[in-house]
PDB file of C-alpha atoms in Angstrom:
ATOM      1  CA  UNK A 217       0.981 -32.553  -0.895  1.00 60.00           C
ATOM      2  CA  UNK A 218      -0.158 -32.535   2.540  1.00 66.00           C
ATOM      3  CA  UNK A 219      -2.222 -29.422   4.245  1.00 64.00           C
ATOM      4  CA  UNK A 220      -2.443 -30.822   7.682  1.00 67.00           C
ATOM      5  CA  UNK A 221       1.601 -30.121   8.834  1.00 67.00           C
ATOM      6  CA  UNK A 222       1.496 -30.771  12.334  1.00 63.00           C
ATOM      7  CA  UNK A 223      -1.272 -30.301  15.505  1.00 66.00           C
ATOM      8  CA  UNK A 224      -0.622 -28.938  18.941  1.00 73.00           C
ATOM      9  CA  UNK A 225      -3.709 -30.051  21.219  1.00 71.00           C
ATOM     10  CA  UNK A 226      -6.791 -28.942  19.523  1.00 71.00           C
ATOM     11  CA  UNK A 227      -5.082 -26.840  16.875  1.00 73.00           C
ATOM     12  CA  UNK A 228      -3.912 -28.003  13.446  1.00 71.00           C
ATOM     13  CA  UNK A 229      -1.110 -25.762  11.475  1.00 75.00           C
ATOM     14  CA  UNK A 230      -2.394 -25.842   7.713  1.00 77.00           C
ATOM     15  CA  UNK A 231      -0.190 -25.933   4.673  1.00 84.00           C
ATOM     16  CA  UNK A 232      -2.315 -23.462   3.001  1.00 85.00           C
ATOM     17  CA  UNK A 233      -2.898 -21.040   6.029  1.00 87.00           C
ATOM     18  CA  UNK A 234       0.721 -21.033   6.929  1.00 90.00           C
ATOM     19  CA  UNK A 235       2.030 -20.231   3.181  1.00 93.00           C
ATOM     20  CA  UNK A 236      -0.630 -17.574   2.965  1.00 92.00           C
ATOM     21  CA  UNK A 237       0.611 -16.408   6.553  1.00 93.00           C
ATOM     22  CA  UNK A 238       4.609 -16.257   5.321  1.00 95.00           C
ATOM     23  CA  UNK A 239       3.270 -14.514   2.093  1.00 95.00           C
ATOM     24  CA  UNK A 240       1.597 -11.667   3.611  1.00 95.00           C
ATOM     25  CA  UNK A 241       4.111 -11.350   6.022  1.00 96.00           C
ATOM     26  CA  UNK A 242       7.387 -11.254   4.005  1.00 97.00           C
ATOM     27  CA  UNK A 243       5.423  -8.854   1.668  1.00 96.00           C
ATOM     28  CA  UNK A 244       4.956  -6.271   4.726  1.00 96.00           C
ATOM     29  CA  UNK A 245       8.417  -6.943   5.977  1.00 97.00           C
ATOM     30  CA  UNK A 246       9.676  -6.033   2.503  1.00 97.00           C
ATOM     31  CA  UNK A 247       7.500  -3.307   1.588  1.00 96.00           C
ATOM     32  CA  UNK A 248       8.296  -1.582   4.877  1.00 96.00           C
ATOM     33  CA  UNK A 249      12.082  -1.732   3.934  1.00 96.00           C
ATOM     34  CA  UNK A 250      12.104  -0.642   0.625  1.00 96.00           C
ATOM     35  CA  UNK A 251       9.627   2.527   2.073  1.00 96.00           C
ATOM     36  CA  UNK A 252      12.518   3.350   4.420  1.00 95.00           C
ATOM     37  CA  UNK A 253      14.958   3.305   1.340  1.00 94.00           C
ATOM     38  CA  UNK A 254      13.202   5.298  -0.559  1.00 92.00           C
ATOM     39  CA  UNK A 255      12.512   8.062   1.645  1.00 92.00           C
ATOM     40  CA  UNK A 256       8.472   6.977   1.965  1.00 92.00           C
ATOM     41  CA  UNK A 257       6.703   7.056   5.207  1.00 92.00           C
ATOM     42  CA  UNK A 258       6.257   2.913   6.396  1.00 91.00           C
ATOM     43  CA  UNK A 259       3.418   4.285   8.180  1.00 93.00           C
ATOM     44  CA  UNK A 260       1.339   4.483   5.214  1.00 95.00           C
ATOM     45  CA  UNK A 261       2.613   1.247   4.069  1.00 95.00           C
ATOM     46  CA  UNK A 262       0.823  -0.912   7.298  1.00 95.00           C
ATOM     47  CA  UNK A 263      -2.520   1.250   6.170  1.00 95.00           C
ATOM     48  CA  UNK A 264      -2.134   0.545   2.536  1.00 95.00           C
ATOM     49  CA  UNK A 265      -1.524  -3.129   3.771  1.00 94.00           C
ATOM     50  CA  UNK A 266      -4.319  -3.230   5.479  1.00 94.00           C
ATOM     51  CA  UNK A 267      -6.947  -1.717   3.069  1.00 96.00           C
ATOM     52  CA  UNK A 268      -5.085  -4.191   0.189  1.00 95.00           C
ATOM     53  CA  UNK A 269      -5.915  -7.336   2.606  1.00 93.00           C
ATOM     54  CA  UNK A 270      -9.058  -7.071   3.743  1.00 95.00           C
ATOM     55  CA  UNK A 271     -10.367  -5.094   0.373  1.00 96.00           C
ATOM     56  CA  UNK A 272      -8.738  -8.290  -1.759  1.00 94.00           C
ATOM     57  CA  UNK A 273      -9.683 -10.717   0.586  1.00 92.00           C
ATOM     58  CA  UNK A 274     -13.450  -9.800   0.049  1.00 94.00           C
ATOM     59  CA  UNK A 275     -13.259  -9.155  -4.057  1.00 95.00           C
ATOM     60  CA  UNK A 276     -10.904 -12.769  -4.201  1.00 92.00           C
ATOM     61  CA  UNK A 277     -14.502 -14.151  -2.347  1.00 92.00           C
ATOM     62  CA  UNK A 278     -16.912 -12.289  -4.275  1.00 92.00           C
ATOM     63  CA  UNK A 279     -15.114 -13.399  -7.556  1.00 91.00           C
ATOM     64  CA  UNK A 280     -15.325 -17.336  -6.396  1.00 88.00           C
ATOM     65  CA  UNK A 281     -19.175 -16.613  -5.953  1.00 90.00           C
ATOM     66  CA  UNK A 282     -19.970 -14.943  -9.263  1.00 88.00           C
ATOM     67  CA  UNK A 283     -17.509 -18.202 -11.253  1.00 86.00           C
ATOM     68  CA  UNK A 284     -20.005 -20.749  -9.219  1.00 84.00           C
ATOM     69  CA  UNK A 285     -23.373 -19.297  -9.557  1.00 86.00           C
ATOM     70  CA  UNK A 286     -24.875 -22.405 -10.668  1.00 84.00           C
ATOM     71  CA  UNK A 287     -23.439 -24.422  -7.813  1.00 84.00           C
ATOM     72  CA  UNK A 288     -24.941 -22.019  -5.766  1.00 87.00           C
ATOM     73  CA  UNK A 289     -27.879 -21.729  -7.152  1.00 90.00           C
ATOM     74  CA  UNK A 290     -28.499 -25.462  -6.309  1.00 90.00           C
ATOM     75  CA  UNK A 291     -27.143 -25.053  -3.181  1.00 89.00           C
ATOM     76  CA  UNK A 292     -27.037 -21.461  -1.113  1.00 89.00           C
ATOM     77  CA  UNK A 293     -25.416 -23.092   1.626  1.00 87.00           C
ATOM     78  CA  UNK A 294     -22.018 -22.793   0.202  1.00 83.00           C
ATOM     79  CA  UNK A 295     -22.399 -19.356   0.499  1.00 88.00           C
ATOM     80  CA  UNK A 296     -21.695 -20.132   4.381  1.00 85.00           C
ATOM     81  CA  UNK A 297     -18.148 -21.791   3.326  1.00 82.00           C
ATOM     82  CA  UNK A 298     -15.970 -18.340   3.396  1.00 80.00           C
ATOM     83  CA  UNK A 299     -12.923 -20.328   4.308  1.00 73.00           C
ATOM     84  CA  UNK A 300     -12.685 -21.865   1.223  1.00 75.00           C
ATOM     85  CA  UNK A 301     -12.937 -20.463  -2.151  1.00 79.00           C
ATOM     86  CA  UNK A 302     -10.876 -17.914  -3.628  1.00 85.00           C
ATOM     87  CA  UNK A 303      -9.566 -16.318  -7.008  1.00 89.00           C
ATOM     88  CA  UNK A 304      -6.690 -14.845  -7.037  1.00 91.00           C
ATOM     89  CA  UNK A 305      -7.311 -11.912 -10.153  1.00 92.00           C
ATOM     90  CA  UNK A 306     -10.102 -11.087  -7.540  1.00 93.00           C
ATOM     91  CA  UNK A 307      -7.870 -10.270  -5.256  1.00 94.00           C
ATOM     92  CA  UNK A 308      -5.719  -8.502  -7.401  1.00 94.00           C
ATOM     93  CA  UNK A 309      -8.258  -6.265  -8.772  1.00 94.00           C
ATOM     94  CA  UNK A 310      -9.739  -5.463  -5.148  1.00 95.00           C
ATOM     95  CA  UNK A 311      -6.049  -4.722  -3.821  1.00 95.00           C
ATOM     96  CA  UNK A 312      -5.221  -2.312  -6.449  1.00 95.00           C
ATOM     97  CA  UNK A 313      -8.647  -0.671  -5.654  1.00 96.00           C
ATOM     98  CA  UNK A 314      -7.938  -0.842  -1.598  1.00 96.00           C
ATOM     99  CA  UNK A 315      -4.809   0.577  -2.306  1.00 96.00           C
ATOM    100  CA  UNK A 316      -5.919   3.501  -4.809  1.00 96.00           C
ATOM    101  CA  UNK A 317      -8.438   4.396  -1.631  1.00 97.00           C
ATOM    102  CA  UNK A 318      -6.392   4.462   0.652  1.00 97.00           C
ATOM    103  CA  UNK A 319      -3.904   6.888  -1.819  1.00 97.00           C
ATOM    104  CA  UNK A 320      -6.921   9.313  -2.079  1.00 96.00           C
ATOM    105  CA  UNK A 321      -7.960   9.397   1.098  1.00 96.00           C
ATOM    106  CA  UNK A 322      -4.500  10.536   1.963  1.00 96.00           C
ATOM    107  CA  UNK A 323      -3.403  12.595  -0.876  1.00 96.00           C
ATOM    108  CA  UNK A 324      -0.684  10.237  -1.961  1.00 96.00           C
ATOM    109  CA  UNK A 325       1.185   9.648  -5.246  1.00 95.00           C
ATOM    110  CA  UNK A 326      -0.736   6.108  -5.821  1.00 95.00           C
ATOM    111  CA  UNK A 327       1.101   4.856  -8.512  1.00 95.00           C
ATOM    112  CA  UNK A 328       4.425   5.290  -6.398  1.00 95.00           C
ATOM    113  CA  UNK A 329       3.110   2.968  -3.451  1.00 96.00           C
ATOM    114  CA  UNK A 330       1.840   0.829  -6.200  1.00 96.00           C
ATOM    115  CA  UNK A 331       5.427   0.472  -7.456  1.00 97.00           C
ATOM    116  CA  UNK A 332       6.731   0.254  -4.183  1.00 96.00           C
ATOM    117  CA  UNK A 333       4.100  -2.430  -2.761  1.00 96.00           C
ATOM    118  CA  UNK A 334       3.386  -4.577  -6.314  1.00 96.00           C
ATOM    119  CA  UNK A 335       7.112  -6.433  -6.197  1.00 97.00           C
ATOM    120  CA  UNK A 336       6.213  -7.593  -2.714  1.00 97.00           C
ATOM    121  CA  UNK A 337       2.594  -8.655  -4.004  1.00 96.00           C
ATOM    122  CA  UNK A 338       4.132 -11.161  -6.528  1.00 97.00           C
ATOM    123  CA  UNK A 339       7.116 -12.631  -3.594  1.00 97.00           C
ATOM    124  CA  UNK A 340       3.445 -13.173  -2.082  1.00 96.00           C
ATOM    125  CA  UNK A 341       1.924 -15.197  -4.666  1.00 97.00           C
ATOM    126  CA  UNK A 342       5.003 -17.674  -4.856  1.00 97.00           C
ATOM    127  CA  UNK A 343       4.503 -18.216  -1.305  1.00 97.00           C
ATOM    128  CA  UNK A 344       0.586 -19.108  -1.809  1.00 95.00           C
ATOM    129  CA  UNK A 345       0.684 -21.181  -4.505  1.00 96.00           C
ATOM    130  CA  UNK A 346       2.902 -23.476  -2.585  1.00 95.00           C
ATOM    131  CA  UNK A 347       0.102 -23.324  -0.246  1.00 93.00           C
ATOM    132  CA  UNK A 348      -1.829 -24.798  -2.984  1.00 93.00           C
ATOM    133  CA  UNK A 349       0.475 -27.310  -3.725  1.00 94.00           C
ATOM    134  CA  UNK A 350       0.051 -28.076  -0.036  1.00 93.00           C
ATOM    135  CA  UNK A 351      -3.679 -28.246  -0.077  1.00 90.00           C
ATOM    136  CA  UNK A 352      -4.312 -29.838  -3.337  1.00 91.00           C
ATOM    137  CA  UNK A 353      -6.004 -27.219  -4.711  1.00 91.00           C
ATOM    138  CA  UNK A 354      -5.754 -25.237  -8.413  1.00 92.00           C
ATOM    139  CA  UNK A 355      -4.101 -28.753  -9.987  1.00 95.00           C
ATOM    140  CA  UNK A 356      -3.070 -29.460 -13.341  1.00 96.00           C
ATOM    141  CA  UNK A 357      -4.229 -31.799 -15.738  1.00 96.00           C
ATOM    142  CA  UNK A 358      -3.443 -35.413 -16.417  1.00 96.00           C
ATOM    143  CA  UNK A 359      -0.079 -36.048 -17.681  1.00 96.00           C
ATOM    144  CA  UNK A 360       2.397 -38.977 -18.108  1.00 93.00           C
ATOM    145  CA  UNK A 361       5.228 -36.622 -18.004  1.00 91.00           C
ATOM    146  CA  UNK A 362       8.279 -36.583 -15.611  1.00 92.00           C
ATOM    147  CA  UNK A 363       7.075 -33.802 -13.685  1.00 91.00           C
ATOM    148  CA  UNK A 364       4.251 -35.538 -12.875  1.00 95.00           C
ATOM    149  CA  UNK A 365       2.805 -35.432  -9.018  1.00 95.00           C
ATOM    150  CA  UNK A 366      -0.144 -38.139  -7.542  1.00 95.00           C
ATOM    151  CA  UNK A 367      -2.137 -36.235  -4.413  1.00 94.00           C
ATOM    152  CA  UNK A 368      -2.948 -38.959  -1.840  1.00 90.00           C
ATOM    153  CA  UNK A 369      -5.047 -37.777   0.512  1.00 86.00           C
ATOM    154  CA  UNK A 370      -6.617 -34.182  -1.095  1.00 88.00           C
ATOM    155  CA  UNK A 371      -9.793 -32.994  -0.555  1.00 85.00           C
ATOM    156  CA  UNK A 372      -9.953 -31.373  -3.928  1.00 88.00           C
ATOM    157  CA  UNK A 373      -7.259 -32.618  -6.102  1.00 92.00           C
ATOM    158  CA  UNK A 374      -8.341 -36.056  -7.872  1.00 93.00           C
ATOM    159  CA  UNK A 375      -6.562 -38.580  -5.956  1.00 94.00           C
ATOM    160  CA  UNK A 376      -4.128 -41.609  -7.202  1.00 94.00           C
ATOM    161  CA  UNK A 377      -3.491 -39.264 -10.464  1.00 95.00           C
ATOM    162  CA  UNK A 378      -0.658 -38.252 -12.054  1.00 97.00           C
ATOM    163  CA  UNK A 379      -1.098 -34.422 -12.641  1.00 97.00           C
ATOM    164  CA  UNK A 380       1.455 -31.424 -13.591  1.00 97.00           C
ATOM    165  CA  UNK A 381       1.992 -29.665 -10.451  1.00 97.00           C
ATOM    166  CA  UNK A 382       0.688 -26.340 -11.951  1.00 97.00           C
ATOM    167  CA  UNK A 383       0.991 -24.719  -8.418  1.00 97.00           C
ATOM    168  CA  UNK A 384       4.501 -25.171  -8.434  1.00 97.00           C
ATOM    169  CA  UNK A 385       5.252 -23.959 -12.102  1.00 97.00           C
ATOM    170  CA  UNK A 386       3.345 -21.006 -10.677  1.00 97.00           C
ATOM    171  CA  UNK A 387       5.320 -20.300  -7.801  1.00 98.00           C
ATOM    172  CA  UNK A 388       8.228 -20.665  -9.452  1.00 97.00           C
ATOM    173  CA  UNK A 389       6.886 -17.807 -12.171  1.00 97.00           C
ATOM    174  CA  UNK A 390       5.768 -15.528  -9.038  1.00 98.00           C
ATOM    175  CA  UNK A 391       9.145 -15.782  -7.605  1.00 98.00           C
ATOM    176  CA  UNK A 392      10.825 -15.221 -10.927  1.00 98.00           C
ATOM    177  CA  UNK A 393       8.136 -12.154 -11.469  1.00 97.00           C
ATOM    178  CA  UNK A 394       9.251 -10.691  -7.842  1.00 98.00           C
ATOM    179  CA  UNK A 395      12.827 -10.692  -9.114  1.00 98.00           C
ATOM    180  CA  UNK A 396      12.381  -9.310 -12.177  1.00 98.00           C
ATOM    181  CA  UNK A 397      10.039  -6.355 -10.478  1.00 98.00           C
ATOM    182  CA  UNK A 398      12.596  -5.730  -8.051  1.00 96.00           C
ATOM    183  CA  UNK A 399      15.428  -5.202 -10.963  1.00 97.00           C
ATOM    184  CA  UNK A 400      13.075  -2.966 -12.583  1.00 96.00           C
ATOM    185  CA  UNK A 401      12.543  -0.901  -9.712  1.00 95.00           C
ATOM    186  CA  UNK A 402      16.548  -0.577  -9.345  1.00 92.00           C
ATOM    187  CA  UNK A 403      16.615   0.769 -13.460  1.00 92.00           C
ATOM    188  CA  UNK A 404      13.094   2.726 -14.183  1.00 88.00           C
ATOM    189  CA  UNK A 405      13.062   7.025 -13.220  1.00 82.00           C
ATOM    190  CA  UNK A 406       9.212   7.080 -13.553  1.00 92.00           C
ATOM    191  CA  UNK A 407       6.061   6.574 -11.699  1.00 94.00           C
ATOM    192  CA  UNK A 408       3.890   3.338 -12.808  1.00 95.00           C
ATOM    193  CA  UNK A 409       6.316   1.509 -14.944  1.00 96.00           C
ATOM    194  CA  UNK A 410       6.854  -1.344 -12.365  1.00 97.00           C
ATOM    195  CA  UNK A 411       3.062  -1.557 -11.304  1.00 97.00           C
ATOM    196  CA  UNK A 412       2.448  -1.895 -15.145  1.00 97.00           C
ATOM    197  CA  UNK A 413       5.417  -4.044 -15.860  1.00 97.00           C
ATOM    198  CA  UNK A 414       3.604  -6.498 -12.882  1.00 98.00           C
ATOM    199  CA  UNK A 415       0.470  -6.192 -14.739  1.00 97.00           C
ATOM    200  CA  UNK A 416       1.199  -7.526 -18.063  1.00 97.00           C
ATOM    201  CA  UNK A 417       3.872 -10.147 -16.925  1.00 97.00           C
ATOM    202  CA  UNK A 418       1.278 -11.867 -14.393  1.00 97.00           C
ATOM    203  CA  UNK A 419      -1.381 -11.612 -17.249  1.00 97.00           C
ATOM    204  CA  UNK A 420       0.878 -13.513 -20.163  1.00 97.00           C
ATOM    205  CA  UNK A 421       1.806 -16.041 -17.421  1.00 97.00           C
ATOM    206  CA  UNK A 422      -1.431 -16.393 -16.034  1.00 96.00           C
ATOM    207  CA  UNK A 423      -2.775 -16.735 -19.391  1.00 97.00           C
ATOM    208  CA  UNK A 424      -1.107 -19.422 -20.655  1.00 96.00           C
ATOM    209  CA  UNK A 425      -0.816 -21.238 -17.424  1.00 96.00           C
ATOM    210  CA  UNK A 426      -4.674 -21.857 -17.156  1.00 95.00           C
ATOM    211  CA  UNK A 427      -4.362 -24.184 -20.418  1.00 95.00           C
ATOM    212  CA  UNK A 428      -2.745 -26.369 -17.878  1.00 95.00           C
ATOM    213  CA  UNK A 429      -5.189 -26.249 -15.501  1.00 94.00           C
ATOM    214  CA  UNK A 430      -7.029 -29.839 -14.752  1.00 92.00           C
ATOM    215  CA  UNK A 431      -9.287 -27.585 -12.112  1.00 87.00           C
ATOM    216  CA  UNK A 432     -12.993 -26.880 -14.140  1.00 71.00           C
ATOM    217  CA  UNK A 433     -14.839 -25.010 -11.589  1.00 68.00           C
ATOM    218  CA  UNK A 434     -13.453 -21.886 -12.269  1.00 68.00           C
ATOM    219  CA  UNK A 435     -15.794 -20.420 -14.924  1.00 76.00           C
ATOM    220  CA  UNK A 436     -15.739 -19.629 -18.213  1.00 82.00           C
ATOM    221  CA  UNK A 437     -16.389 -16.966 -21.077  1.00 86.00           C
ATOM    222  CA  UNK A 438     -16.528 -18.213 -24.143  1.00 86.00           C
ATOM    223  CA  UNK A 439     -14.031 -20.142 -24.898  1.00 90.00           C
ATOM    224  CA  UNK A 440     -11.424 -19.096 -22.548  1.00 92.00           C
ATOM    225  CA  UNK A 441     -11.222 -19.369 -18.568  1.00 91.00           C
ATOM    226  CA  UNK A 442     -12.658 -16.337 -16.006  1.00 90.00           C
ATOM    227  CA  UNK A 443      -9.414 -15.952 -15.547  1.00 93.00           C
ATOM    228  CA  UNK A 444      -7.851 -15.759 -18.987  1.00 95.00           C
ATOM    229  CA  UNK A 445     -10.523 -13.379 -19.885  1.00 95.00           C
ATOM    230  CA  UNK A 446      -9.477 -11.164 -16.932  1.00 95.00           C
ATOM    231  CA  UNK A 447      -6.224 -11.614 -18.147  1.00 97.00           C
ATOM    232  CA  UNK A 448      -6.577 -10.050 -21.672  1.00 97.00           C
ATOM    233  CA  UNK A 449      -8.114  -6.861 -20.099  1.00 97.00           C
ATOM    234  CA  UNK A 450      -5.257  -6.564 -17.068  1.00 96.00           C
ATOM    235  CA  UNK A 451      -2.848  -6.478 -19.393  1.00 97.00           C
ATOM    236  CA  UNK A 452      -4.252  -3.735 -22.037  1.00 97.00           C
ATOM    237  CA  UNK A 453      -4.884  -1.385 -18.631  1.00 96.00           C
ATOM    238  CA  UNK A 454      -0.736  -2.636 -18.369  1.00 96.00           C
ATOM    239  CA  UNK A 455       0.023  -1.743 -21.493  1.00 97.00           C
ATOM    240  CA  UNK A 456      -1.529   1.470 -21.463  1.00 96.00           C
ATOM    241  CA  UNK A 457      -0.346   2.376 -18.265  1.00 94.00           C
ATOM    242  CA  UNK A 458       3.039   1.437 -19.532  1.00 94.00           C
ATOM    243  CA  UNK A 459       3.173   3.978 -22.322  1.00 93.00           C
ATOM    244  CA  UNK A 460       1.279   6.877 -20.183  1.00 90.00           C
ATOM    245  CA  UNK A 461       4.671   6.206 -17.917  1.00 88.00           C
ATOM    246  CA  UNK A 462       6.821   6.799 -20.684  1.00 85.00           C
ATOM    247  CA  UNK A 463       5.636  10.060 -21.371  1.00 81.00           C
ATOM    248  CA  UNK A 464       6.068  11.430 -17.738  1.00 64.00           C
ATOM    249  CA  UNK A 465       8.481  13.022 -15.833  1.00 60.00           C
ATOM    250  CA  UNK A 466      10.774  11.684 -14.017  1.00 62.00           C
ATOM    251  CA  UNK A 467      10.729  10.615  -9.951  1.00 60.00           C
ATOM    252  CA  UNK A 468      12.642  12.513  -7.955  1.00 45.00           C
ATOM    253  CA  UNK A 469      13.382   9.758  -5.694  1.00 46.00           C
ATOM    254  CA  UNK A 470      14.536   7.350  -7.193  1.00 44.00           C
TER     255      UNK A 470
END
């Protein structure tokens, strides 16, 4: 509800930034452990951590420019505005890419760091999306509900309007996701199964969250959302992957 926390001097701490901050970090932190558990070298996991970030950082941008063409079309100076602007299946689908990179370029079992690191991916979401909350940003509609929140001073939620605090309902999903990924992890013998598992969970709960949505810059395809449409084709590559995983053989360590 509000973004700007607290200044020292010059410098403002940010709602968004911070959550953003704690995400990536507790992701690392918990990646690294669960490398060191499982026998897997936590060098590889800072590289892989790096390639994910900076690789998903860029496709998360790239996918905010293609969903606002038009507005930038009309106005090419928001192309200048990188702070600001970024969707999150972009940065999903640039991370797994980083990551699969990085796997090649050193000759490593890809869907095993993808199991290892995906978990930690979704502990990260929960914290951003309370970033949003913080910021104002990827609202809900109008509602007269109970669990109705009114933004006072956002610069892009609608102001003096009771909405449904989508961000939260989505945090609280990521953390539930990260739970359910790291249970997984603790029952499944073979490579991919949690990566895919992450895949079509996040789509089903991404898909029906965007009908909640009061945000409308996102895009659209047809009838659905950019991100709903993304949605339907992450989870078939899930689904697929899942039952590939089924017929392999077992990991050895685990």
């Amino acid at each position: 509800m509000k973004n700007d926390l607290f200044s020292i001097g010059g410098f403002t701490i940010h709602g968004y930034g911070l959550m953003i901050g704690m995400g990536f970090l507790s992701a690392y932190l918990l990646s690294d452990h669960r490398a060191r558990k499982k026998g897997l070298d936590p060098d590889h996991v800072f590289g892989l951590a790096i390639w994910v970030i900076m690789i998903g950082l860029v496709s998360a941008k790239l996918l905010y420019y293609i969903t606002t063409i038009d507005d930038i079309l009309r106005d090419p100076s928001l192309l200048l505005d990188i702070a600001n602007g970024f969707v999150v299946y972009g940065g999903i689908i640039g991370g797994i890419l980083g990551g699969y990179g990085y796997c090649r370029k050193y000759k490593l079992n890809f869907l095993r760091y993808a199991d290892l690191i995906l978990p930690a991916v979704a502990l990260a979401q929960g914290f951003g999306r309370i970033g949003c909350f913080l910021a104002g940003c990827c609202y809900g509609m109008e509602t007269t509900g109970p669990l109705a929140v009114v933004f006072r001073d956002s610069a892009y939620a609608p102001n003096g309007v009771r909405l449904l605090p989508t961000q939260l309902l989505s945090s609280g999903l990521n953390f539930l996701h990260f739970f359910l990924l790291l249970w997984l992890s603790q029952k499944t013998k073979r490579d991919g199964q949690v990566a895919a598992t992450y895949l079509i969970l996040y789509s089903a709960g991404r898909f029906g969250m965007e009908f909640f949505r009061g945000d409308l810059i996102r895009g659209t395809v047809g009838s659905l959302t950019t991100s709903q449409f993304i949605s339907l084709f992450a989870a078939a590559a899930g689904i697929v992957m899942l039952a590939v995983s089924m017929k392999g053989s077992e990991t050895a360590d685990k």
